[in-house]
Amino acid sequence: MGFKITRDFIRDKDEKGQVGNESVRQTGLNAMFMSEEDQEKCIYKGGKIKVRLLDDDGNIYYHAHVDDDDFSCELLLDWGMGFAGCTSLDMHIESYKELFGEPKHEKLISKCGKWYSYMG
């Protein structure tokens, strides 16, 4: 239950950036505090839930796919915080509706209407 970066908005035009990077089993100190089961959850399994990472000014850093709405989103946001300073995660509105139904809080929907503020 991991993530895969599908779009990188902070790279130069001629660079690949983080596109294609996937979550993997944790190592070092992170692994010390995780069970074998949690280690397996870190591996991306091909999920198609669309999300994006933003900073506290609302700048978009990455688009990604995650395997589930809980562990994978937290894993991605933790990675984004440490790697690039991301502070929040939005879920694509269609993915949100598939998982939870109609959004209950209109103010959490982006101005373009395509994203729902989910974590951060």
JSON list of N, CA, C and O in Angstrom, two decimals, residues 53-93:
[
{"chain": "A", "resi": 53, "resn": "LEU", "atom": "N", "xyz": [0.38, 16.70, -3.78]},
{"chain": "A", "resi": 53, "resn": "LEU", "atom": "CA", "xyz": [1.03, 17.29, -2.62]},
{"chain": "A", "resi": 53, "resn": "LEU", "atom": "C", "xyz": [1.25, 18.77, -2.85]},
{"chain": "A", "resi": 53, "resn": "LEU", "atom": "O", "xyz": [1.65, 19.18, -3.95]},
{"chain": "A", "resi": 54, "resn": "LEU", "atom": "N", "xyz": [1.01, 19.57, -1.81]},
{"chain": "A", "resi": 54, "resn": "LEU", "atom": "CA", "xyz": [1.16, 21.01, -1.89]},
{"chain": "A", "resi": 54, "resn": "LEU", "atom": "C", "xyz": [1.97, 21.52, -0.70]},
{"chain": "A", "resi": 54, "resn": "LEU", "atom": "O", "xyz": [2.06, 20.86, 0.32]},
{"chain": "A", "resi": 55, "resn": "ASP", "atom": "N", "xyz": [2.50, 22.75, -0.85]},
{"chain": "A", "resi": 55, "resn": "ASP", "atom": "CA", "xyz": [3.15, 23.39, 0.28]},
{"chain": "A", "resi": 55, "resn": "ASP", "atom": "C", "xyz": [2.15, 24.30, 0.98]},
{"chain": "A", "resi": 55, "resn": "ASP", "atom": "O", "xyz": [0.99, 24.40, 0.57]},
{"chain": "A", "resi": 56, "resn": "ASP", "atom": "N", "xyz": [2.59, 24.99, 2.03]},
{"chain": "A", "resi": 56, "resn": "ASP", "atom": "CA", "xyz": [1.65, 25.81, 2.81]},
{"chain": "A", "resi": 56, "resn": "ASP", "atom": "C", "xyz": [1.18, 27.07, 2.08]},
{"chain": "A", "resi": 56, "resn": "ASP", "atom": "O", "xyz": [0.25, 27.73, 2.53]},
{"chain": "A", "resi": 57, "resn": "ASP", "atom": "N", "xyz": [1.81, 27.40, 0.95]},
{"chain": "A", "resi": 57, "resn": "ASP", "atom": "CA", "xyz": [1.35, 28.52, 0.13]},
{"chain": "A", "resi": 57, "resn": "ASP", "atom": "C", "xyz": [0.38, 28.07, -0.97]},
{"chain": "A", "resi": 57, "resn": "ASP", "atom": "O", "xyz": [-0.08, 28.89, -1.76]},
{"chain": "A", "resi": 58, "resn": "GLY", "atom": "N", "xyz": [0.10, 26.76, -1.04]},
{"chain": "A", "resi": 58, "resn": "GLY", "atom": "CA", "xyz": [-0.81, 26.24, -2.05]},
{"chain": "A", "resi": 58, "resn": "GLY", "atom": "C", "xyz": [-0.13, 25.87, -3.36]},
{"chain": "A", "resi": 58, "resn": "GLY", "atom": "O", "xyz": [-0.81, 25.56, -4.34]},
{"chain": "A", "resi": 59, "resn": "ASN", "atom": "N", "xyz": [1.20, 25.93, -3.41]},
{"chain": "A", "resi": 59, "resn": "ASN", "atom": "CA", "xyz": [1.93, 25.54, -4.62]},
{"chain": "A", "resi": 59, "resn": "ASN", "atom": "C", "xyz": [1.91, 24.02, -4.75]},
{"chain": "A", "resi": 59, "resn": "ASN", "atom": "O", "xyz": [2.17, 23.30, -3.79]},
{"chain": "A", "resi": 60, "resn": "ILE", "atom": "N", "xyz": [1.61, 23.55, -5.95]},
{"chain": "A", "resi": 60, "resn": "ILE", "atom": "CA", "xyz": [1.55, 22.11, -6.20]},
{"chain": "A", "resi": 60, "resn": "ILE", "atom": "C", "xyz": [2.96, 21.60, -6.47]},
{"chain": "A", "resi": 60, "resn": "ILE", "atom": "O", "xyz": [3.69, 22.15, -7.30]},
{"chain": "A", "resi": 61, "resn": "TYR", "atom": "N", "xyz": [3.35, 20.53, -5.78]},
{"chain": "A", "resi": 61, "resn": "TYR", "atom": "CA", "xyz": [4.67, 19.94, -5.95]},
{"chain": "A", "resi": 61, "resn": "TYR", "atom": "C", "xyz": [4.61, 18.65, -6.76]},
{"chain": "A", "resi": 61, "resn": "TYR", "atom": "O", "xyz": [5.40, 18.45, -7.65]},
{"chain": "A", "resi": 62, "resn": "TYR", "atom": "N", "xyz": [3.69, 17.75, -6.41]},
{"chain": "A", "resi": 62, "resn": "TYR", "atom": "CA", "xyz": [3.63, 16.44, -7.06]},
{"chain": "A", "resi": 62, "resn": "TYR", "atom": "C", "xyz": [2.19, 15.96, -7.23]},
{"chain": "A", "resi": 62, "resn": "TYR", "atom": "O", "xyz": [1.33, 16.29, -6.41]},
{"chain": "A", "resi": 63, "resn": "HIS", "atom": "N", "xyz": [1.97, 15.18, -8.27]},
{"chain": "A", "resi": 63, "resn": "HIS", "atom": "CA", "xyz": [0.78, 14.34, -8.41]},
{"chain": "A", "resi": 63, "resn": "HIS", "atom": "C", "xyz": [1.26, 12.91, -8.20]},
{"chain": "A", "resi": 63, "resn": "HIS", "atom": "O", "xyz": [2.37, 12.57, -8.58]},
{"chain": "A", "resi": 64, "resn": "ALA", "atom": "N", "xyz": [0.39, 12.07, -7.64]},
{"chain": "A", "resi": 64, "resn": "ALA", "atom": "CA", "xyz": [0.77, 10.69, -7.37]},
{"chain": "A", "resi": 64, "resn": "ALA", "atom": "C", "xyz": [-0.45, 9.79, -7.38]},
{"chain": "A", "resi": 64, "resn": "ALA", "atom": "O", "xyz": [-1.59, 10.27, -7.35]},
{"chain": "A", "resi": 65, "resn": "HIS", "atom": "N", "xyz": [-0.20, 8.50, -7.44]},
{"chain": "A", "resi": 65, "resn": "HIS", "atom": "CA", "xyz": [-1.23, 7.48, -7.23]},
{"chain": "A", "resi": 65, "resn": "HIS", "atom": "C", "xyz": [-0.89, 6.78, -5.92]},
{"chain": "A", "resi": 65, "resn": "HIS", "atom": "O", "xyz": [0.28, 6.52, -5.64]},
{"chain": "A", "resi": 66, "resn": "VAL", "atom": "N", "xyz": [-1.93, 6.47, -5.14]},
{"chain": "A", "resi": 66, "resn": "VAL", "atom": "CA", "xyz": [-1.75, 5.73, -3.90]},
{"chain": "A", "resi": 66, "resn": "VAL", "atom": "C", "xyz": [-2.64, 4.50, -3.92]},
{"chain": "A", "resi": 66, "resn": "VAL", "atom": "O", "xyz": [-3.61, 4.43, -4.66]},
{"chain": "A", "resi": 67, "resn": "ASP", "atom": "N", "xyz": [-2.28, 3.53, -3.07]},
{"chain": "A", "resi": 67, "resn": "ASP", "atom": "CA", "xyz": [-3.03, 2.27, -3.00]},
{"chain": "A", "resi": 67, "resn": "ASP", "atom": "C", "xyz": [-4.27, 2.34, -2.12]},
{"chain": "A", "resi": 67, "resn": "ASP", "atom": "O", "xyz": [-5.22, 1.62, -2.36]},
{"chain": "A", "resi": 68, "resn": "ASP", "atom": "N", "xyz": [-4.24, 3.16, -1.08]},
{"chain": "A", "resi": 68, "resn": "ASP", "atom": "CA", "xyz": [-5.40, 3.26, -0.20]},
{"chain": "A", "resi": 68, "resn": "ASP", "atom": "C", "xyz": [-5.50, 4.67, 0.36]},
{"chain": "A", "resi": 68, "resn": "ASP", "atom": "O", "xyz": [-4.60, 5.49, 0.18]},
{"chain": "A", "resi": 69, "resn": "ASP", "atom": "N", "xyz": [-6.62, 4.95, 1.02]},
{"chain": "A", "resi": 69, "resn": "ASP", "atom": "CA", "xyz": [-6.88, 6.30, 1.50]},
{"chain": "A", "resi": 69, "resn": "ASP", "atom": "C", "xyz": [-6.29, 6.59, 2.87]},
{"chain": "A", "resi": 69, "resn": "ASP", "atom": "O", "xyz": [-6.41, 7.70, 3.37]},
{"chain": "A", "resi": 70, "resn": "ASP", "atom": "N", "xyz": [-5.64, 5.63, 3.49]},
{"chain": "A", "resi": 70, "resn": "ASP", "atom": "CA", "xyz": [-5.13, 5.82, 4.84]},
{"chain": "A", "resi": 70, "resn": "ASP", "atom": "C", "xyz": [-3.60, 5.75, 4.87]},
{"chain": "A", "resi": 70, "resn": "ASP", "atom": "O", "xyz": [-2.91, 6.76, 4.79]},
{"chain": "A", "resi": 71, "resn": "PHE", "atom": "N", "xyz": [-3.07, 4.56, 4.98]},
{"chain": "A", "resi": 71, "resn": "PHE", "atom": "CA", "xyz": [-1.63, 4.35, 5.14]},
{"chain": "A", "resi": 71, "resn": "PHE", "atom": "C", "xyz": [-0.83, 4.96, 3.99]},
{"chain": "A", "resi": 71, "resn": "PHE", "atom": "O", "xyz": [0.17, 5.66, 4.22]},
{"chain": "A", "resi": 72, "resn": "SER", "atom": "N", "xyz": [-1.25, 4.73, 2.76]},
{"chain": "A", "resi": 72, "resn": "SER", "atom": "CA", "xyz": [-0.50, 5.23, 1.60]},
{"chain": "A", "resi": 72, "resn": "SER", "atom": "C", "xyz": [-0.47, 6.75, 1.55]},
{"chain": "A", "resi": 72, "resn": "SER", "atom": "O", "xyz": [0.55, 7.35, 1.21]},
{"chain": "A", "resi": 73, "resn": "CYS", "atom": "N", "xyz": [-1.59, 7.38, 1.87]},
{"chain": "A", "resi": 73, "resn": "CYS", "atom": "CA", "xyz": [-1.63, 8.85, 1.88]},
{"chain": "A", "resi": 73, "resn": "CYS", "atom": "C", "xyz": [-0.71, 9.41, 2.95]},
{"chain": "A", "resi": 73, "resn": "CYS", "atom": "O", "xyz": [0.01, 10.37, 2.71]},
{"chain": "A", "resi": 74, "resn": "GLU", "atom": "N", "xyz": [-0.73, 8.80, 4.13]},
{"chain": "A", "resi": 74, "resn": "GLU", "atom": "CA", "xyz": [0.17, 9.24, 5.20]},
{"chain": "A", "resi": 74, "resn": "GLU", "atom": "C", "xyz": [1.63, 9.04, 4.81]},
{"chain": "A", "resi": 74, "resn": "GLU", "atom": "O", "xyz": [2.47, 9.91, 5.05]},
{"chain": "A", "resi": 75, "resn": "LEU", "atom": "N", "xyz": [1.92, 7.90, 4.20]},
{"chain": "A", "resi": 75, "resn": "LEU", "atom": "CA", "xyz": [3.29, 7.60, 3.76]},
{"chain": "A", "resi": 75, "resn": "LEU", "atom": "C", "xyz": [3.76, 8.64, 2.74]},
{"chain": "A", "resi": 75, "resn": "LEU", "atom": "O", "xyz": [4.88, 9.15, 2.82]},
{"chain": "A", "resi": 76, "resn": "LEU", "atom": "N", "xyz": [2.91, 8.96, 1.77]},
{"chain": "A", "resi": 76, "resn": "LEU", "atom": "CA", "xyz": [3.25, 9.95, 0.75]},
{"chain": "A", "resi": 76, "resn": "LEU", "atom": "C", "xyz": [3.44, 11.33, 1.37]},
{"chain": "A", "resi": 76, "resn": "LEU", "atom": "O", "xyz": [4.42, 12.02, 1.06]},
{"chain": "A", "resi": 77, "resn": "LEU", "atom": "N", "xyz": [2.54, 11.74, 2.24]},
{"chain": "A", "resi": 77, "resn": "LEU", "atom": "CA", "xyz": [2.67, 13.06, 2.86]},
{"chain": "A", "resi": 77, "resn": "LEU", "atom": "C", "xyz": [3.93, 13.13, 3.71]},
{"chain": "A", "resi": 77, "resn": "LEU", "atom": "O", "xyz": [4.66, 14.14, 3.67]},
{"chain": "A", "resi": 78, "resn": "ASP", "atom": "N", "xyz": [4.25, 12.08, 4.44]},
{"chain": "A", "resi": 78, "resn": "ASP", "atom": "CA", "xyz": [5.49, 12.05, 5.22]},
{"chain": "A", "resi": 78, "resn": "ASP", "atom": "C", "xyz": [6.71, 12.18, 4.31]},
{"chain": "A", "resi": 78, "resn": "ASP", "atom": "O", "xyz": [7.65, 12.91, 4.60]},
{"chain": "A", "resi": 79, "resn": "TRP", "atom": "N", "xyz": [6.69, 11.46, 3.18]},
{"chain": "A", "resi": 79, "resn": "TRP", "atom": "CA", "xyz": [7.79, 11.55, 2.22]},
{"chain": "A", "resi": 79, "resn": "TRP", "atom": "C", "xyz": [7.89, 12.98, 1.69]},
{"chain": "A", "resi": 79, "resn": "TRP", "atom": "O", "xyz": [8.98, 13.55, 1.64]},
{"chain": "A", "resi": 80, "resn": "GLY", "atom": "N", "xyz": [6.76, 13.55, 1.28]},
{"chain": "A", "resi": 80, "resn": "GLY", "atom": "CA", "xyz": [6.76, 14.90, 0.71]},
{"chain": "A", "resi": 80, "resn": "GLY", "atom": "C", "xyz": [7.22, 15.96, 1.69]},
{"chain": "A", "resi": 80, "resn": "GLY", "atom": "O", "xyz": [7.88, 16.92, 1.31]},
{"chain": "A", "resi": 81, "resn": "MET", "atom": "N", "xyz": [6.86, 15.79, 2.97]},
{"chain": "A", "resi": 81, "resn": "MET", "atom": "CA", "xyz": [7.31, 16.74, 4.00]},
{"chain": "A", "resi": 81, "resn": "MET", "atom": "C", "xyz": [8.82, 16.72, 4.12]},
{"chain": "A", "resi": 81, "resn": "MET", "atom": "O", "xyz": [9.47, 17.77, 4.11]},
{"chain": "A", "resi": 82, "resn": "GLY", "atom": "N", "xyz": [9.37, 15.53, 4.23]},
{"chain": "A", "resi": 82, "resn": "GLY", "atom": "CA", "xyz": [10.82, 15.40, 4.41]},
{"chain": "A", "resi": 82, "resn": "GLY", "atom": "C", "xyz": [11.61, 15.72, 3.17]},
{"chain": "A", "resi": 82, "resn": "GLY", "atom": "O", "xyz": [12.70, 16.30, 3.23]},
{"chain": "A", "resi": 83, "resn": "PHE", "atom": "N", "xyz": [11.09, 15.37, 2.00]},
{"chain": "A", "resi": 83, "resn": "PHE", "atom": "CA", "xyz": [11.84, 15.52, 0.76]},
{"chain": "A", "resi": 83, "resn": "PHE", "atom": "C", "xyz": [11.75, 16.93, 0.18]},
{"chain": "A", "resi": 83, "resn": "PHE", "atom": "O", "xyz": [12.74, 17.46, -0.32]},
{"chain": "A", "resi": 84, "resn": "ALA", "atom": "N", "xyz": [10.55, 17.53, 0.24]},
{"chain": "A", "resi": 84, "resn": "ALA", "atom": "CA", "xyz": [10.37, 18.80, -0.46]},
{"chain": "A", "resi": 84, "resn": "ALA", "atom": "C", "xyz": [9.65, 19.88, 0.35]},
{"chain": "A", "resi": 84, "resn": "ALA", "atom": "O", "xyz": [9.43, 20.97, -0.16]},
{"chain": "A", "resi": 85, "resn": "GLY", "atom": "N", "xyz": [9.27, 19.60, 1.57]},
{"chain": "A", "resi": 85, "resn": "GLY", "atom": "CA", "xyz": [8.59, 20.60, 2.38]},
{"chain": "A", "resi": 85, "resn": "GLY", "atom": "C", "xyz": [7.09, 20.70, 2.14]},
{"chain": "A", "resi": 85, "resn": "GLY", "atom": "O", "xyz": [6.48, 21.73, 2.43]},
{"chain": "A", "resi": 86, "resn": "CYS", "atom": "N", "xyz": [6.49, 19.65, 1.61]},
{"chain": "A", "resi": 86, "resn": "CYS", "atom": "CA", "xyz": [5.03, 19.65, 1.39]},
{"chain": "A", "resi": 86, "resn": "CYS", "atom": "C", "xyz": [4.32, 19.61, 2.74]},
{"chain": "A", "resi": 86, "resn": "CYS", "atom": "O", "xyz": [4.81, 19.02, 3.70]},
{"chain": "A", "resi": 87, "resn": "THR", "atom": "N", "xyz": [3.16, 20.23, 2.79]},
{"chain": "A", "resi": 87, "resn": "THR", "atom": "CA", "xyz": [2.42, 20.30, 4.05]},
{"chain": "A", "resi": 87, "resn": "THR", "atom": "C", "xyz": [1.00, 19.75, 3.98]},
{"chain": "A", "resi": 87, "resn": "THR", "atom": "O", "xyz": [0.36, 19.58, 5.01]},
{"chain": "A", "resi": 88, "resn": "SER", "atom": "N", "xyz": [0.50, 19.49, 2.77]},
{"chain": "A", "resi": 88, "resn": "SER", "atom": "CA", "xyz": [-0.86, 18.97, 2.67]},
{"chain": "A", "resi": 88, "resn": "SER", "atom": "C", "xyz": [-1.02, 18.06, 1.45]},
{"chain": "A", "resi": 88, "resn": "SER", "atom": "O", "xyz": [-0.23, 18.11, 0.51]},
{"chain": "A", "resi": 89, "resn": "LEU", "atom": "N", "xyz": [-2.07, 17.25, 1.51]},
{"chain": "A", "resi": 89, "resn": "LEU", "atom": "CA", "xyz": [-2.37, 16.29, 0.46]},
{"chain": "A", "resi": 89, "resn": "LEU", "atom": "C", "xyz": [-3.83, 16.47, 0.07]},
{"chain": "A", "resi": 89, "resn": "LEU", "atom": "O", "xyz": [-4.71, 16.47, 0.94]},
{"chain": "A", "resi": 90, "resn": "ASP", "atom": "N", "xyz": [-4.08, 16.65, -1.21]},
{"chain": "A", "resi": 90, "resn": "ASP", "atom": "CA", "xyz": [-5.44, 16.72, -1.75]},
{"chain": "A", "resi": 90, "resn": "ASP", "atom": "C", "xyz": [-5.73, 15.44, -2.52]},
{"chain": "A", "resi": 90, "resn": "ASP", "atom": "O", "xyz": [-4.84, 14.89, -3.17]},
{"chain": "A", "resi": 91, "resn": "MET", "atom": "N", "xyz": [-6.97, 14.99, -2.46]},
{"chain": "A", "resi": 91, "resn": "MET", "atom": "CA", "xyz": [-7.40, 13.82, -3.22]},
{"chain": "A", "resi": 91, "resn": "MET", "atom": "C", "xyz": [-8.25, 14.31, -4.40]},
{"chain": "A", "resi": 91, "resn": "MET", "atom": "O", "xyz": [-9.07, 15.23, -4.23]},
{"chain": "A", "resi": 92, "resn": "HIS", "atom": "N", "xyz": [-8.08, 13.70, -5.57]},
{"chain": "A", "resi": 92, "resn": "HIS", "atom": "CA", "xyz": [-8.89, 14.06, -6.72]},
{"chain": "A", "resi": 92, "resn": "HIS", "atom": "C", "xyz": [-10.35, 13.83, -6.36]},
{"chain": "A", "resi": 92, "resn": "HIS", "atom": "O", "xyz": [-10.70, 12.84, -5.72]},
{"chain": "A", "resi": 93, "resn": "ILE", "atom": "N", "xyz": [-11.21, 14.75, -6.74]},
{"chain": "A", "resi": 93, "resn": "ILE", "atom": "CA", "xyz": [-12.61, 14.71, -6.32]},
{"chain": "A", "resi": 93, "resn": "ILE", "atom": "C", "xyz": [-13.30, 13.42, -6.76]},
{"chain": "A", "resi": 93, "resn": "ILE", "atom": "O", "xyz": [-14.12, 12.87, -6.02]}
]
